[in-house]
Each structure stands twice: as C-alpha cells, then as structure tokens.
C-alpha cells in the first residue's frame, strides 16, 4: 500500500444520467420527452395503427421547456424514448445585479448567483417591479439536462 493521498475534484454533476428511457406508447400528454436533444413538455400525442410494415407509431408534439419552441417527433410505440429528469426548486430572491443576474437564497442558507433573469417579458417585469417595491419574492427554477431557468414567481408578502 502506498502512502499517497488521493485528491478528488468535487463536481456538481455526479455523472448521473440527464434522461431515463420510457416506452413511447406509455408517454402521455403533459409528460416530458427529449426531442432533438431538447427537453420538451408533451402537448399532444397521437398514435397510428400498425401498418403493413411494422409497428404502431406515436406522433409527439412538444414545447421546449426553456425556449418555448414547438418540436415534433414520430417514434414506434414499442421503442424507448429518452425522458428528461425535470426538477423544480423554489428559491428566495435576494438581489438583482445590473448585468441581469439574480442572487438567490437556497434552503441550506448559501447563495446561488449563476442564473440570469428570465427572457419572458411578463415574468421579467413582475420580478423587477416586485423587487423594486421591496416585496419578498420566491422564484421557481426549472432545471433539466444541465440547463436552468426561472419559470415562475410567488409573492410571499412585504419584507419585514
């Protein structure tokens, strides 16, 4: 045995898969699916009957959860599709910097400073106005496949 010390760099990503497989025929409306390497929310699913040449097919219409673009895919119903792990976390808003980044308070008391303000005009103005008025704001952050974005806002009253 050697007396060497082993040093490991701590990475936020533990190497867990960003997606998991699910049979196409079991994915329903309002579920999630990866289309063209983008995490999407399924807004419509239609299935075609088994034809002369092979499988029944599922036609998925999805909306990208980060940029709102409509994407479509057709997959045999017996095949597996990639389904993204989608998490939603609430953080308290502490500060908004001039360059468009937000400072958020995590559950364990540390700060998260690597998120930009959302591009959605309505949500952006609600956050800026509420913050300017001195309200206590909680933002919901959706994360999937290595991307994160503020997707919703809750007002928990005026600051004490």
PDB file of C-alpha atoms in Angstrom:
ATOM      1  CA  UNK A   1       0.000   0.000   0.000  1.00  0.00           C
ATOM      2  CA  UNK A   2       1.253   3.476  -0.810  1.00  0.00           C
ATOM      3  CA  UNK A   3       1.085   6.471   1.454  1.00  0.00           C
ATOM      4  CA  UNK A   4      -0.160   8.746  -1.311  1.00  0.00           C
ATOM      5  CA  UNK A   5      -3.195  10.868  -0.643  1.00  0.00           C
ATOM      6  CA  UNK A   6      -5.951  10.828  -3.190  1.00  0.00           C
ATOM      7  CA  UNK A   7      -7.473  14.174  -4.115  1.00  0.00           C
ATOM      8  CA  UNK A   8     -10.766  14.312  -5.942  1.00  0.00           C
ATOM      9  CA  UNK A   9     -12.196  17.399  -7.565  1.00  0.00           C
ATOM     10  CA  UNK A  10     -15.739  17.975  -6.465  1.00  0.00           C
ATOM     11  CA  UNK A  11     -18.046  18.440  -9.414  1.00  0.00           C
ATOM     12  CA  UNK A  12     -21.694  19.461  -9.094  1.00  0.00           C
ATOM     13  CA  UNK A  13     -22.715  16.769 -11.582  1.00  0.00           C
ATOM     14  CA  UNK A  14     -22.162  13.311 -10.127  1.00  0.00           C
ATOM     15  CA  UNK A  15     -22.329  11.736 -13.574  1.00  0.00           C
ATOM     16  CA  UNK A  16     -25.971  10.753 -13.224  1.00  0.00           C
ATOM     17  CA  UNK A  17     -27.856  10.443 -16.470  1.00  0.00           C
ATOM     18  CA  UNK A  18     -29.788  13.509 -17.569  1.00  0.00           C
ATOM     19  CA  UNK A  19     -32.519  11.272 -19.031  1.00  0.00           C
ATOM     20  CA  UNK A  20     -34.134   7.891 -18.480  1.00  0.00           C
ATOM     21  CA  UNK A  21     -35.741   5.522 -21.006  1.00  0.00           C
ATOM     22  CA  UNK A  22     -39.500   5.071 -21.247  1.00  0.00           C
ATOM     23  CA  UNK A  23     -41.522   3.170 -23.814  1.00  0.00           C
ATOM     24  CA  UNK A  24     -43.027   5.595 -26.347  1.00  0.00           C
ATOM     25  CA  UNK A  25     -46.507   4.089 -26.042  1.00  0.00           C
ATOM     26  CA  UNK A  26     -46.639   4.902 -22.312  1.00  0.00           C
ATOM     27  CA  UNK A  27     -45.779   8.620 -22.597  1.00  0.00           C
ATOM     28  CA  UNK A  28     -48.878  10.780 -22.176  1.00  0.00           C
ATOM     29  CA  UNK A  29     -49.908  14.389 -22.672  1.00  0.00           C
ATOM     30  CA  UNK A  30     -48.318  16.761 -20.088  1.00  0.00           C
ATOM     31  CA  UNK A  31     -45.407  14.336 -19.662  1.00  0.00           C
ATOM     32  CA  UNK A  32     -41.859  15.117 -20.750  1.00  0.00           C
ATOM     33  CA  UNK A  33     -39.794  13.762 -23.653  1.00  0.00           C
ATOM     34  CA  UNK A  34     -36.488  14.614 -25.326  1.00  0.00           C
ATOM     35  CA  UNK A  35     -36.980  15.742 -28.937  1.00  0.00           C
ATOM     36  CA  UNK A  36     -33.912  16.780 -30.975  1.00  0.00           C
ATOM     37  CA  UNK A  37     -31.809  16.817 -27.771  1.00  0.00           C
ATOM     38  CA  UNK A  38     -34.154  19.343 -26.098  1.00  0.00           C
ATOM     39  CA  UNK A  39     -36.327  18.690 -23.005  1.00  0.00           C
ATOM     40  CA  UNK A  40     -39.951  19.225 -24.051  1.00  0.00           C
ATOM     41  CA  UNK A  41     -43.362  19.039 -22.410  1.00  0.00           C
ATOM     42  CA  UNK A  42     -45.755  16.878 -24.432  1.00  0.00           C
ATOM     43  CA  UNK A  43     -48.798  18.881 -25.573  1.00  0.00           C
ATOM     44  CA  UNK A  44     -50.215  16.300 -27.990  1.00  0.00           C
ATOM     45  CA  UNK A  45     -49.789  12.566 -28.613  1.00  0.00           C
ATOM     46  CA  UNK A  46     -51.451  10.655 -31.421  1.00  0.00           C
ATOM     47  CA  UNK A  47     -50.927   7.014 -32.321  1.00  0.00           C
ATOM     48  CA  UNK A  48     -51.297   5.406 -35.707  1.00  0.00           C
ATOM     49  CA  UNK A  49     -52.393   1.806 -36.168  1.00  0.00           C
ATOM     50  CA  UNK A  50     -49.994  -0.947 -37.033  1.00  0.00           C
ATOM     51  CA  UNK A  51     -49.446  -0.835 -40.767  1.00  0.00           C
ATOM     52  CA  UNK A  52     -48.471  -3.443 -43.311  1.00  0.00           C
ATOM     53  CA  UNK A  53     -44.813  -2.770 -42.499  1.00  0.00           C
ATOM     54  CA  UNK A  54     -44.324  -2.916 -38.780  1.00  0.00           C
ATOM     55  CA  UNK A  55     -45.110  -1.011 -35.671  1.00  0.00           C
ATOM     56  CA  UNK A  56     -47.781   1.356 -34.444  1.00  0.00           C
ATOM     57  CA  UNK A  57     -46.282   4.837 -34.307  1.00  0.00           C
ATOM     58  CA  UNK A  58     -46.594   7.637 -31.740  1.00  0.00           C
ATOM     59  CA  UNK A  59     -46.574  11.201 -33.014  1.00  0.00           C
ATOM     60  CA  UNK A  60     -45.378  13.577 -30.275  1.00  0.00           C
ATOM     61  CA  UNK A  61     -45.816  17.340 -30.303  1.00  0.00           C
ATOM     62  CA  UNK A  62     -43.832  19.035 -27.557  1.00  0.00           C
ATOM     63  CA  UNK A  63     -42.942  22.532 -26.405  1.00  0.00           C
ATOM     64  CA  UNK A  64     -39.318  23.132 -25.350  1.00  0.00           C
ATOM     65  CA  UNK A  65     -39.488  23.868 -21.605  1.00  0.00           C
ATOM     66  CA  UNK A  66     -36.777  26.545 -21.844  1.00  0.00           C
ATOM     67  CA  UNK A  67     -37.338  28.428 -25.105  1.00  0.00           C
ATOM     68  CA  UNK A  68     -41.000  27.625 -25.890  1.00  0.00           C
ATOM     69  CA  UNK A  69     -40.317  26.292 -29.403  1.00  0.00           C
ATOM     70  CA  UNK A  70     -42.634  23.624 -30.808  1.00  0.00           C
ATOM     71  CA  UNK A  71     -40.915  20.334 -31.694  1.00  0.00           C
ATOM     72  CA  UNK A  72     -42.317  17.136 -33.217  1.00  0.00           C
ATOM     73  CA  UNK A  73     -41.154  13.527 -33.374  1.00  0.00           C
ATOM     74  CA  UNK A  74     -42.557  10.202 -34.601  1.00  0.00           C
ATOM     75  CA  UNK A  75     -41.436   7.057 -32.755  1.00  0.00           C
ATOM     76  CA  UNK A  76     -42.584   3.408 -32.974  1.00  0.00           C
ATOM     77  CA  UNK A  77     -44.749   2.829 -29.876  1.00  0.00           C
ATOM     78  CA  UNK A  78     -42.719  -0.200 -28.764  1.00  0.00           C
ATOM     79  CA  UNK A  79     -39.400   1.713 -28.824  1.00  0.00           C
ATOM     80  CA  UNK A  80     -37.890   3.549 -25.874  1.00  0.00           C
ATOM     81  CA  UNK A  81     -37.675   7.341 -25.800  1.00  0.00           C
ATOM     82  CA  UNK A  82     -35.436   9.495 -23.658  1.00  0.00           C
ATOM     83  CA  UNK A  83     -37.378  11.256 -20.910  1.00  0.00           C
ATOM     84  CA  UNK A  84     -35.576  14.147 -19.186  1.00  0.00           C
ATOM     85  CA  UNK A  85     -35.275  14.457 -15.414  1.00  0.00           C
ATOM     86  CA  UNK A  86     -37.089  17.749 -14.742  1.00  0.00           C
ATOM     87  CA  UNK A  87     -36.882  19.334 -11.307  1.00  0.00           C
ATOM     88  CA  UNK A  88     -38.471  22.481  -9.981  1.00  0.00           C
ATOM     89  CA  UNK A  89     -36.942  24.237  -6.976  1.00  0.00           C
ATOM     90  CA  UNK A  90     -38.060  27.364  -5.126  1.00  0.00           C
ATOM     91  CA  UNK A  91     -35.506  29.974  -4.044  1.00  0.00           C
ATOM     92  CA  UNK A  92     -35.942  33.303  -2.290  1.00  0.00           C
ATOM     93  CA  UNK A  93     -34.800  36.268  -4.390  1.00  0.00           C
ATOM     94  CA  UNK A  94     -32.141  38.327  -2.601  1.00  0.00           C
ATOM     95  CA  UNK A  95     -30.795  40.683  -5.270  1.00  0.00           C
ATOM     96  CA  UNK A  96     -30.804  41.553  -8.966  1.00  0.00           C
ATOM     97  CA  UNK A  97     -27.483  42.735 -10.435  1.00  0.00           C
ATOM     98  CA  UNK A  98     -27.146  45.352 -13.196  1.00  0.00           C
ATOM     99  CA  UNK A  99     -25.916  42.720 -15.675  1.00  0.00           C
ATOM    100  CA  UNK A 100     -29.147  40.701 -15.388  1.00  0.00           C
ATOM    101  CA  UNK A 101     -28.088  38.009 -12.933  1.00  0.00           C
ATOM    102  CA  UNK A 102     -30.100  37.179  -9.822  1.00  0.00           C
ATOM    103  CA  UNK A 103     -28.871  36.265  -6.370  1.00  0.00           C
ATOM    104  CA  UNK A 104     -30.981  33.524  -4.796  1.00  0.00           C
ATOM    105  CA  UNK A 105     -31.070  32.055  -1.289  1.00  0.00           C
ATOM    106  CA  UNK A 106     -31.001  28.241  -1.175  1.00  0.00           C
ATOM    107  CA  UNK A 107     -32.598  26.050   1.507  1.00  0.00           C
ATOM    108  CA  UNK A 108     -29.265  25.471   3.244  1.00  0.00           C
ATOM    109  CA  UNK A 109     -28.559  29.212   3.529  1.00  0.00           C
ATOM    110  CA  UNK A 110     -25.987  29.574   0.756  1.00  0.00           C
ATOM    111  CA  UNK A 111     -26.483  31.787  -2.292  1.00  0.00           C
ATOM    112  CA  UNK A 112     -26.914  30.828  -5.926  1.00  0.00           C
ATOM    113  CA  UNK A 113     -25.621  33.538  -8.254  1.00  0.00           C
ATOM    114  CA  UNK A 114     -25.364  31.834 -11.657  1.00  0.00           C
ATOM    115  CA  UNK A 115     -28.878  32.405 -13.029  1.00  0.00           C
ATOM    116  CA  UNK A 116     -29.993  35.148 -15.399  1.00  0.00           C
ATOM    117  CA  UNK A 117     -33.332  36.924 -15.271  1.00  0.00           C
ATOM    118  CA  UNK A 118     -35.943  35.172 -17.452  1.00  0.00           C
ATOM    119  CA  UNK A 119     -36.436  36.289 -21.071  1.00  0.00           C
ATOM    120  CA  UNK A 120     -40.240  36.183 -20.780  1.00  0.00           C
ATOM    121  CA  UNK A 121     -41.235  39.891 -20.691  1.00  0.00           C
ATOM    122  CA  UNK A 122     -44.246  39.398 -18.399  1.00  0.00           C
ATOM    123  CA  UNK A 123     -42.332  37.372 -15.796  1.00  0.00           C
ATOM    124  CA  UNK A 124     -39.325  39.716 -16.075  1.00  0.00           C
ATOM    125  CA  UNK A 125     -41.403  42.825 -15.331  1.00  0.00           C
ATOM    126  CA  UNK A 126     -43.199  41.074 -12.422  1.00  0.00           C
ATOM    127  CA  UNK A 127     -39.844  40.175 -10.843  1.00  0.00           C
ATOM    128  CA  UNK A 128     -38.293  43.630 -11.365  1.00  0.00           C
ATOM    129  CA  UNK A 129     -41.404  45.514 -10.184  1.00  0.00           C
ATOM    130  CA  UNK A 130     -41.906  43.293  -7.129  1.00  0.00           C
ATOM    131  CA  UNK A 131     -38.237  43.586  -6.183  1.00  0.00           C
ATOM    132  CA  UNK A 132     -38.310  47.387  -6.615  1.00  0.00           C
ATOM    133  CA  UNK A 133     -41.362  47.545  -4.318  1.00  0.00           C
ATOM    134  CA  UNK A 134     -39.422  45.653  -1.639  1.00  0.00           C
ATOM    135  CA  UNK A 135     -41.609  42.533  -1.658  1.00  0.00           C
ATOM    136  CA  UNK A 136     -40.357  39.131  -0.520  1.00  0.00           C
ATOM    137  CA  UNK A 137     -40.272  37.132  -3.748  1.00  0.00           C
ATOM    138  CA  UNK A 138     -39.787  33.404  -4.280  1.00  0.00           C
ATOM    139  CA  UNK A 139     -38.833  32.251  -7.774  1.00  0.00           C
ATOM    140  CA  UNK A 140     -39.314  28.730  -9.136  1.00  0.00           C
ATOM    141  CA  UNK A 141     -36.336  27.441 -11.084  1.00  0.00           C
ATOM    142  CA  UNK A 142     -36.850  24.604 -13.560  1.00  0.00           C
ATOM    143  CA  UNK A 143     -33.779  22.512 -14.321  1.00  0.00           C
ATOM    144  CA  UNK A 144     -33.284  19.725 -16.827  1.00  0.00           C
ATOM    145  CA  UNK A 145     -30.416  18.314 -18.883  1.00  0.00           C
ATOM    146  CA  UNK A 146     -27.863  20.760 -17.460  1.00  0.00           C
ATOM    147  CA  UNK A 147     -29.958  23.887 -18.070  1.00  0.00           C
ATOM    148  CA  UNK A 148     -31.744  26.041 -15.524  1.00  0.00           C
ATOM    149  CA  UNK A 149     -34.228  28.858 -15.900  1.00  0.00           C
ATOM    150  CA  UNK A 150     -36.593  30.891 -13.729  1.00  0.00           C
ATOM    151  CA  UNK A 151     -40.112  29.824 -14.727  1.00  0.00           C
ATOM    152  CA  UNK A 152     -42.473  31.241 -12.082  1.00  0.00           C
ATOM    153  CA  UNK A 153     -42.788  33.779  -9.300  1.00  0.00           C
ATOM    154  CA  UNK A 154     -44.531  33.801  -5.927  1.00  0.00           C
ATOM    155  CA  UNK A 155     -45.057  36.882  -3.779  1.00  0.00           C
ATOM    156  CA  UNK A 156     -44.820  35.976  -0.082  1.00  0.00           C
ATOM    157  CA  UNK A 157     -45.608  39.479   1.172  1.00  0.00           C
ATOM    158  CA  UNK A 158     -43.701  42.645   2.056  1.00  0.00           C
ATOM    159  CA  UNK A 159     -40.265  42.484   3.661  1.00  0.00           C
ATOM    160  CA  UNK A 160     -40.317  42.908   7.434  1.00  0.00           C
TER     161      UNK A 160
END
